Amino acid sequence: MKLLSEDLYQNNVLFSYYGFIDNSVLNHVLSIAKTKLAQNKESVVVINRVYNTINESIENIIKHNFFPDQNMLQYKSLLLIVSDNGFYEINTVNVINEKQKEKIDSQLSAMSKMSKDELKIAKSSILSNKLYSEVATAGLGLIDMFIKTDAHHFGIAPYKENYLFKINFKVNKEIIVNGST
C-alpha cells in the first residue's frame, strides 16, 4: 500500500491542508505559500499571481460557508498547492448546499465560455454599475481568478445531503508578456 506522504512527494505537492478554514488558517497558508515560492526562486509576478489565487480561493470558502455553527467542524475543506509541468496548481474542495450548487454551476459555466477580454468587460461592468456589496461581490473574485490564471477546471459531485465543489486554477511559472516568455 502506497503511503500518502509518497503520493504528496511524487506529485510535487508544495502544501496541503485539510480541515476547517477560517481567517487564521488563511493567514498561515498565505505566509507558508509565499515562503515556499520564494525558496523556489520564483519571480515576484508568479509569487503574486499564486498568492492572490490562493487568497481569493480561500476567501470564497470562508465567505460562502453555509453550515450552522454547531456543525462547522464537519465541513472540512481541502487545499492543495502543486508544482507540476511548468505550472502551479491551486486546488480547493469544499462542501456546498443545493442553492450554492445551482448558483456556482451557472456562474462558472458562463464564465468558462468567456475570453479574458470578455471577463475584463464583465468585471468593469460590475464595478461601474456598483452591482456588488462588501458581502456579495457579484463574482468579482472568481472573475479576477479567471483573468489572472492560465487555466481552470471545476466540478461538483454529490456528498451526503450536500455537494463537494472542486475548483482548480493553474498559474504558469513563466512570465508571459504579449504572447512571449
PDB file of C-alpha atoms in Angstrom:
ATOM      1  CA  MET A   1       0.000   0.000   0.000  1.00  0.00           C
ATOM      2  CA  LYS A   2       1.355   3.386  -1.014  1.00  0.00           C
ATOM      3  CA  LEU A   3       1.698   5.966   1.746  1.00  0.00           C
ATOM      4  CA  LEU A   4       0.022   9.349   1.442  1.00  0.00           C
ATOM      5  CA  SER A   5       3.391  11.007   2.050  1.00  0.00           C
ATOM      6  CA  GLU A   6       4.794   9.203  -1.009  1.00  0.00           C
ATOM      7  CA  ASP A   7       1.885  10.455  -3.125  1.00  0.00           C
ATOM      8  CA  LEU A   8       2.404  14.012  -1.909  1.00  0.00           C
ATOM      9  CA  TYR A   9       6.137  13.873  -2.613  1.00  0.00           C
ATOM     10  CA  GLN A  10       5.837  12.205  -6.026  1.00  0.00           C
ATOM     11  CA  ASN A  11       3.133  14.642  -7.122  1.00  0.00           C
ATOM     12  CA  ASN A  12       5.173  17.721  -6.164  1.00  0.00           C
ATOM     13  CA  VAL A  13       2.713  18.923  -3.517  1.00  0.00           C
ATOM     14  CA  LEU A  14       4.133  22.103  -2.014  1.00  0.00           C
ATOM     15  CA  PHE A  15       1.382  22.498   0.551  1.00  0.00           C
ATOM     16  CA  SER A  16      -1.713  20.645   1.635  1.00  0.00           C
ATOM     17  CA  TYR A  17      -4.338  21.424   4.252  1.00  0.00           C
ATOM     18  CA  TYR A  18      -7.465  19.520   5.199  1.00  0.00           C
ATOM     19  CA  GLY A  19      -9.752  20.895   7.884  1.00  0.00           C
ATOM     20  CA  PHE A  20     -11.907  23.803   8.877  1.00  0.00           C
ATOM     21  CA  ILE A  21     -10.743  27.021   7.210  1.00  0.00           C
ATOM     22  CA  ASP A  22     -11.032  30.463   8.762  1.00  0.00           C
ATOM     23  CA  ASN A  23      -9.056  33.723   8.527  1.00  0.00           C
ATOM     24  CA  SER A  24      -6.371  32.427  10.872  1.00  0.00           C
ATOM     25  CA  VAL A  25      -5.758  29.419   8.608  1.00  0.00           C
ATOM     26  CA  LEU A  26      -5.795  31.712   5.557  1.00  0.00           C
ATOM     27  CA  ASN A  27      -3.051  33.909   7.019  1.00  0.00           C
ATOM     28  CA  HIS A  28      -0.862  30.893   7.834  1.00  0.00           C
ATOM     29  CA  VAL A  29      -1.395  29.343   4.394  1.00  0.00           C
ATOM     30  CA  LEU A  30      -0.502  32.585   2.621  1.00  0.00           C
ATOM     31  CA  SER A  31       2.651  33.009   4.699  1.00  0.00           C
ATOM     32  CA  ILE A  32       3.795  29.432   4.052  1.00  0.00           C
ATOM     33  CA  ALA A  33       2.979  29.608   0.329  1.00  0.00           C
ATOM     34  CA  LYS A  34       4.856  32.878  -0.145  1.00  0.00           C
ATOM     35  CA  THR A  35       7.899  31.469   1.670  1.00  0.00           C
ATOM     36  CA  LYS A  36       7.897  28.255  -0.387  1.00  0.00           C
ATOM     37  CA  LEU A  37       7.546  30.152  -3.669  1.00  0.00           C
ATOM     38  CA  ALA A  38      10.404  32.473  -2.705  1.00  0.00           C
ATOM     39  CA  GLN A  39      12.526  29.423  -1.798  1.00  0.00           C
ATOM     40  CA  ASN A  40      11.768  28.098  -5.303  1.00  0.00           C
ATOM     41  CA  LYS A  41      13.209  31.397  -6.604  1.00  0.00           C
ATOM     42  CA  GLU A  42      10.006  32.325  -8.407  1.00  0.00           C
ATOM     43  CA  SER A  43       9.605  35.813  -9.818  1.00  0.00           C
ATOM     44  CA  VAL A  44       7.602  38.397  -7.906  1.00  0.00           C
ATOM     45  CA  VAL A  45       4.967  38.243 -10.659  1.00  0.00           C
ATOM     46  CA  VAL A  46       4.481  34.476 -10.280  1.00  0.00           C
ATOM     47  CA  ILE A  47       4.509  34.701  -6.470  1.00  0.00           C
ATOM     48  CA  ASN A  48       1.834  37.412  -6.561  1.00  0.00           C
ATOM     49  CA  ARG A  49      -0.356  35.514  -9.037  1.00  0.00           C
ATOM     50  CA  VAL A  50      -0.217  32.313  -6.963  1.00  0.00           C
ATOM     51  CA  TYR A  51      -0.627  34.230  -3.684  1.00  0.00           C
ATOM     52  CA  ASN A  52      -3.673  36.137  -4.961  1.00  0.00           C
ATOM     53  CA  THR A  53      -5.274  32.970  -6.342  1.00  0.00           C
ATOM     54  CA  ILE A  54      -4.825  31.149  -3.025  1.00  0.00           C
ATOM     55  CA  ASN A  55      -6.141  34.159  -1.147  1.00  0.00           C
ATOM     56  CA  GLU A  56      -9.241  34.525  -3.299  1.00  0.00           C
ATOM     57  CA  SER A  57      -9.939  30.775  -3.341  1.00  0.00           C
ATOM     58  CA  ILE A  58      -9.829  30.511   0.438  1.00  0.00           C
ATOM     59  CA  GLU A  59     -11.744  33.761   0.959  1.00  0.00           C
ATOM     60  CA  ASN A  60     -14.536  32.320  -1.188  1.00  0.00           C
ATOM     61  CA  ILE A  61     -14.663  29.254   1.055  1.00  0.00           C
ATOM     62  CA  ILE A  62     -14.748  31.427   4.196  1.00  0.00           C
ATOM     63  CA  LYS A  63     -17.352  33.884   2.861  1.00  0.00           C
ATOM     64  CA  HIS A  64     -19.699  31.312   1.434  1.00  0.00           C
ATOM     65  CA  ASN A  65     -19.753  28.619   4.123  1.00  0.00           C
ATOM     66  CA  PHE A  66     -23.372  27.721   4.788  1.00  0.00           C
ATOM     67  CA  PHE A  67     -23.153  25.390   7.783  1.00  0.00           C
ATOM     68  CA  PRO A  68     -24.665  26.004  11.220  1.00  0.00           C
ATOM     69  CA  ASP A  69     -22.031  26.899  13.844  1.00  0.00           C
ATOM     70  CA  GLN A  70     -22.561  23.674  15.770  1.00  0.00           C
ATOM     71  CA  ASN A  71     -21.685  21.661  12.637  1.00  0.00           C
ATOM     72  CA  MET A  72     -18.781  23.728  11.333  1.00  0.00           C
ATOM     73  CA  LEU A  73     -16.123  21.132  12.081  1.00  0.00           C
ATOM     74  CA  GLN A  74     -17.948  18.586   9.901  1.00  0.00           C
ATOM     75  CA  TYR A  75     -17.466  20.797   6.875  1.00  0.00           C
ATOM     76  CA  LYS A  76     -13.772  20.462   6.257  1.00  0.00           C
ATOM     77  CA  SER A  77     -12.158  21.906   3.174  1.00  0.00           C
ATOM     78  CA  LEU A  78      -9.120  20.771   1.248  1.00  0.00           C
ATOM     79  CA  LEU A  79      -6.382  22.938  -0.225  1.00  0.00           C
ATOM     80  CA  LEU A  80      -3.532  21.577  -2.350  1.00  0.00           C
ATOM     81  CA  ILE A  81      -0.780  23.603  -3.967  1.00  0.00           C
ATOM     82  CA  VAL A  82       1.100  21.560  -6.548  1.00  0.00           C
ATOM     83  CA  SER A  83       4.097  22.360  -8.731  1.00  0.00           C
ATOM     84  CA  ASP A  84       3.839  20.451 -11.988  1.00  0.00           C
ATOM     85  CA  ASN A  85       4.785  20.747 -15.670  1.00  0.00           C
ATOM     86  CA  GLY A  86       5.598  24.454 -15.669  1.00  0.00           C
ATOM     87  CA  PHE A  87       2.555  25.415 -13.592  1.00  0.00           C
ATOM     88  CA  TYR A  88       1.480  25.920 -10.024  1.00  0.00           C
ATOM     89  CA  GLU A  89      -1.922  24.386  -9.400  1.00  0.00           C
ATOM     90  CA  ILE A  90      -4.167  25.699  -6.661  1.00  0.00           C
ATOM     91  CA  ASN A  91      -6.870  23.158  -5.826  1.00  0.00           C
ATOM     92  CA  THR A  92      -9.684  23.589  -3.336  1.00  0.00           C
ATOM     93  CA  VAL A  93     -12.525  21.298  -2.371  1.00  0.00           C
ATOM     94  CA  ASN A  94     -15.327  22.310  -0.036  1.00  0.00           C
ATOM     95  CA  VAL A  95     -18.904  21.400   0.833  1.00  0.00           C
ATOM     96  CA  ILE A  96     -21.735  23.443  -0.678  1.00  0.00           C
ATOM     97  CA  ASN A  97     -25.518  23.178  -0.452  1.00  0.00           C
ATOM     98  CA  GLU A  98     -28.105  22.861  -3.242  1.00  0.00           C
ATOM     99  CA  LYS A  99     -28.692  26.607  -3.594  1.00  0.00           C
ATOM    100  CA  GLN A 100     -24.957  27.302  -3.818  1.00  0.00           C
ATOM    101  CA  LYS A 101     -24.529  24.440  -6.308  1.00  0.00           C
ATOM    102  CA  GLU A 102     -27.027  25.961  -8.722  1.00  0.00           C
ATOM    103  CA  LYS A 103     -25.519  29.446  -8.487  1.00  0.00           C
ATOM    104  CA  ILE A 104     -21.894  28.256  -8.748  1.00  0.00           C
ATOM    105  CA  ASP A 105     -22.579  25.891 -11.643  1.00  0.00           C
ATOM    106  CA  SER A 106     -24.438  28.561 -13.595  1.00  0.00           C
ATOM    107  CA  GLN A 107     -21.896  31.297 -12.903  1.00  0.00           C
ATOM    108  CA  LEU A 108     -18.792  29.198 -13.598  1.00  0.00           C
ATOM    109  CA  SER A 109     -20.251  27.594 -16.712  1.00  0.00           C
ATOM    110  CA  ALA A 110     -20.964  31.050 -18.152  1.00  0.00           C
ATOM    111  CA  MET A 111     -17.544  32.402 -17.162  1.00  0.00           C
ATOM    112  CA  SER A 112     -15.767  29.357 -18.628  1.00  0.00           C
ATOM    113  CA  LYS A 113     -17.132  30.259 -22.052  1.00  0.00           C
ATOM    114  CA  MET A 114     -15.820  33.832 -21.888  1.00  0.00           C
ATOM    115  CA  SER A 115     -12.489  35.083 -23.201  1.00  0.00           C
ATOM    116  CA  LYS A 116     -10.169  37.069 -20.928  1.00  0.00           C
ATOM    117  CA  ASP A 117     -11.289  40.256 -22.698  1.00  0.00           C
ATOM    118  CA  GLU A 118     -14.957  39.402 -22.135  1.00  0.00           C
ATOM    119  CA  LEU A 119     -14.201  38.686 -18.467  1.00  0.00           C
ATOM    120  CA  LYS A 120     -12.495  42.086 -18.139  1.00  0.00           C
ATOM    121  CA  ILE A 121     -15.569  43.761 -19.641  1.00  0.00           C
ATOM    122  CA  ALA A 122     -17.846  41.861 -17.227  1.00  0.00           C
ATOM    123  CA  LYS A 123     -15.676  42.928 -14.283  1.00  0.00           C
ATOM    124  CA  SER A 124     -15.687  46.544 -15.434  1.00  0.00           C
ATOM    125  CA  SER A 125     -19.459  46.446 -15.848  1.00  0.00           C
ATOM    126  CA  ILE A 126     -19.974  45.108 -12.316  1.00  0.00           C
ATOM    127  CA  LEU A 127     -17.665  47.756 -10.884  1.00  0.00           C
ATOM    128  CA  SER A 128     -19.082  50.668 -12.871  1.00  0.00           C
ATOM    129  CA  ASN A 129     -22.689  49.681 -12.171  1.00  0.00           C
ATOM    130  CA  LYS A 130     -21.896  49.017  -8.496  1.00  0.00           C
ATOM    131  CA  LEU A 131     -23.575  45.602  -8.685  1.00  0.00           C
ATOM    132  CA  TYR A 132     -21.750  44.411  -5.596  1.00  0.00           C
ATOM    133  CA  SER A 133     -21.546  44.907  -1.850  1.00  0.00           C
ATOM    134  CA  GLU A 134     -18.985  44.078   0.829  1.00  0.00           C
ATOM    135  CA  VAL A 135     -20.688  40.726   1.422  1.00  0.00           C
ATOM    136  CA  ALA A 136     -21.715  39.776  -2.114  1.00  0.00           C
ATOM    137  CA  THR A 137     -19.140  40.890  -4.643  1.00  0.00           C
ATOM    138  CA  ALA A 138     -21.139  39.532  -7.594  1.00  0.00           C
ATOM    139  CA  GLY A 139     -18.408  37.069  -8.525  1.00  0.00           C
ATOM    140  CA  LEU A 140     -15.623  39.655  -8.801  1.00  0.00           C
ATOM    141  CA  GLY A 141     -13.133  37.356  -7.077  1.00  0.00           C
ATOM    142  CA  LEU A 142     -13.905  34.488  -9.427  1.00  0.00           C
ATOM    143  CA  ILE A 143     -13.737  36.769 -12.446  1.00  0.00           C
ATOM    144  CA  ASP A 144     -10.344  38.020 -11.242  1.00  0.00           C
ATOM    145  CA  MET A 145      -9.072  34.460 -10.836  1.00  0.00           C
ATOM    146  CA  PHE A 146     -10.285  33.537 -14.331  1.00  0.00           C
ATOM    147  CA  ILE A 147      -8.487  36.612 -15.717  1.00  0.00           C
ATOM    148  CA  LYS A 148      -5.251  36.228 -13.756  1.00  0.00           C
ATOM    149  CA  THR A 149      -4.737  32.475 -14.041  1.00  0.00           C
ATOM    150  CA  ASP A 150      -3.768  30.469 -17.101  1.00  0.00           C
ATOM    151  CA  ALA A 151      -6.285  27.625 -16.822  1.00  0.00           C
ATOM    152  CA  HIS A 152      -9.120  26.445 -14.609  1.00  0.00           C
ATOM    153  CA  HIS A 153     -11.355  23.460 -14.077  1.00  0.00           C
ATOM    154  CA  PHE A 154     -14.263  22.926 -11.734  1.00  0.00           C
ATOM    155  CA  GLY A 155     -16.576  20.119 -10.759  1.00  0.00           C
ATOM    156  CA  ILE A 156     -19.469  19.420  -8.420  1.00  0.00           C
ATOM    157  CA  ALA A 157     -20.285  15.977  -7.032  1.00  0.00           C
ATOM    158  CA  PRO A 158     -22.942  14.712  -4.605  1.00  0.00           C
ATOM    159  CA  TYR A 159     -21.784  14.366  -0.994  1.00  0.00           C
ATOM    160  CA  LYS A 160     -24.221  13.146   1.657  1.00  0.00           C
ATOM    161  CA  GLU A 161     -27.131  15.630   1.570  1.00  0.00           C
ATOM    162  CA  ASN A 162     -24.905  18.317   0.021  1.00  0.00           C
ATOM    163  CA  TYR A 163     -22.222  18.580  -2.679  1.00  0.00           C
ATOM    164  CA  LEU A 164     -18.450  18.740  -2.974  1.00  0.00           C
ATOM    165  CA  PHE A 165     -17.264  21.677  -5.043  1.00  0.00           C
ATOM    166  CA  LYS A 166     -13.777  21.349  -6.541  1.00  0.00           C
ATOM    167  CA  ILE A 167     -12.009  24.112  -8.389  1.00  0.00           C
ATOM    168  CA  ASN A 168      -8.502  24.098  -9.811  1.00  0.00           C
ATOM    169  CA  PHE A 169      -6.525  27.068 -11.097  1.00  0.00           C
ATOM    170  CA  LYS A 170      -3.199  26.907 -12.910  1.00  0.00           C
ATOM    171  CA  VAL A 171      -0.593  29.650 -12.893  1.00  0.00           C
ATOM    172  CA  ASN A 172       2.202  29.446 -15.444  1.00  0.00           C
ATOM    173  CA  LYS A 173       5.682  29.564 -13.901  1.00  0.00           C
ATOM    174  CA  GLU A 174       6.926  31.500 -16.924  1.00  0.00           C
ATOM    175  CA  ILE A 175       6.077  35.170 -17.170  1.00  0.00           C
ATOM    176  CA  ILE A 176       4.278  35.730 -20.455  1.00  0.00           C
ATOM    177  CA  VAL A 177       4.178  39.265 -21.804  1.00  0.00           C
ATOM    178  CA  ASN A 178       2.275  39.931 -25.016  1.00  0.00           C
ATOM    179  CA  GLY A 179       2.371  36.299 -26.072  1.00  0.00           C
ATOM    180  CA  SER A 180       6.077  35.671 -25.408  1.00  0.00           C
ATOM    181  CA  THR A 181       8.010  34.448 -22.380  1.00  0.00           C
TER     182      THR A 181
END
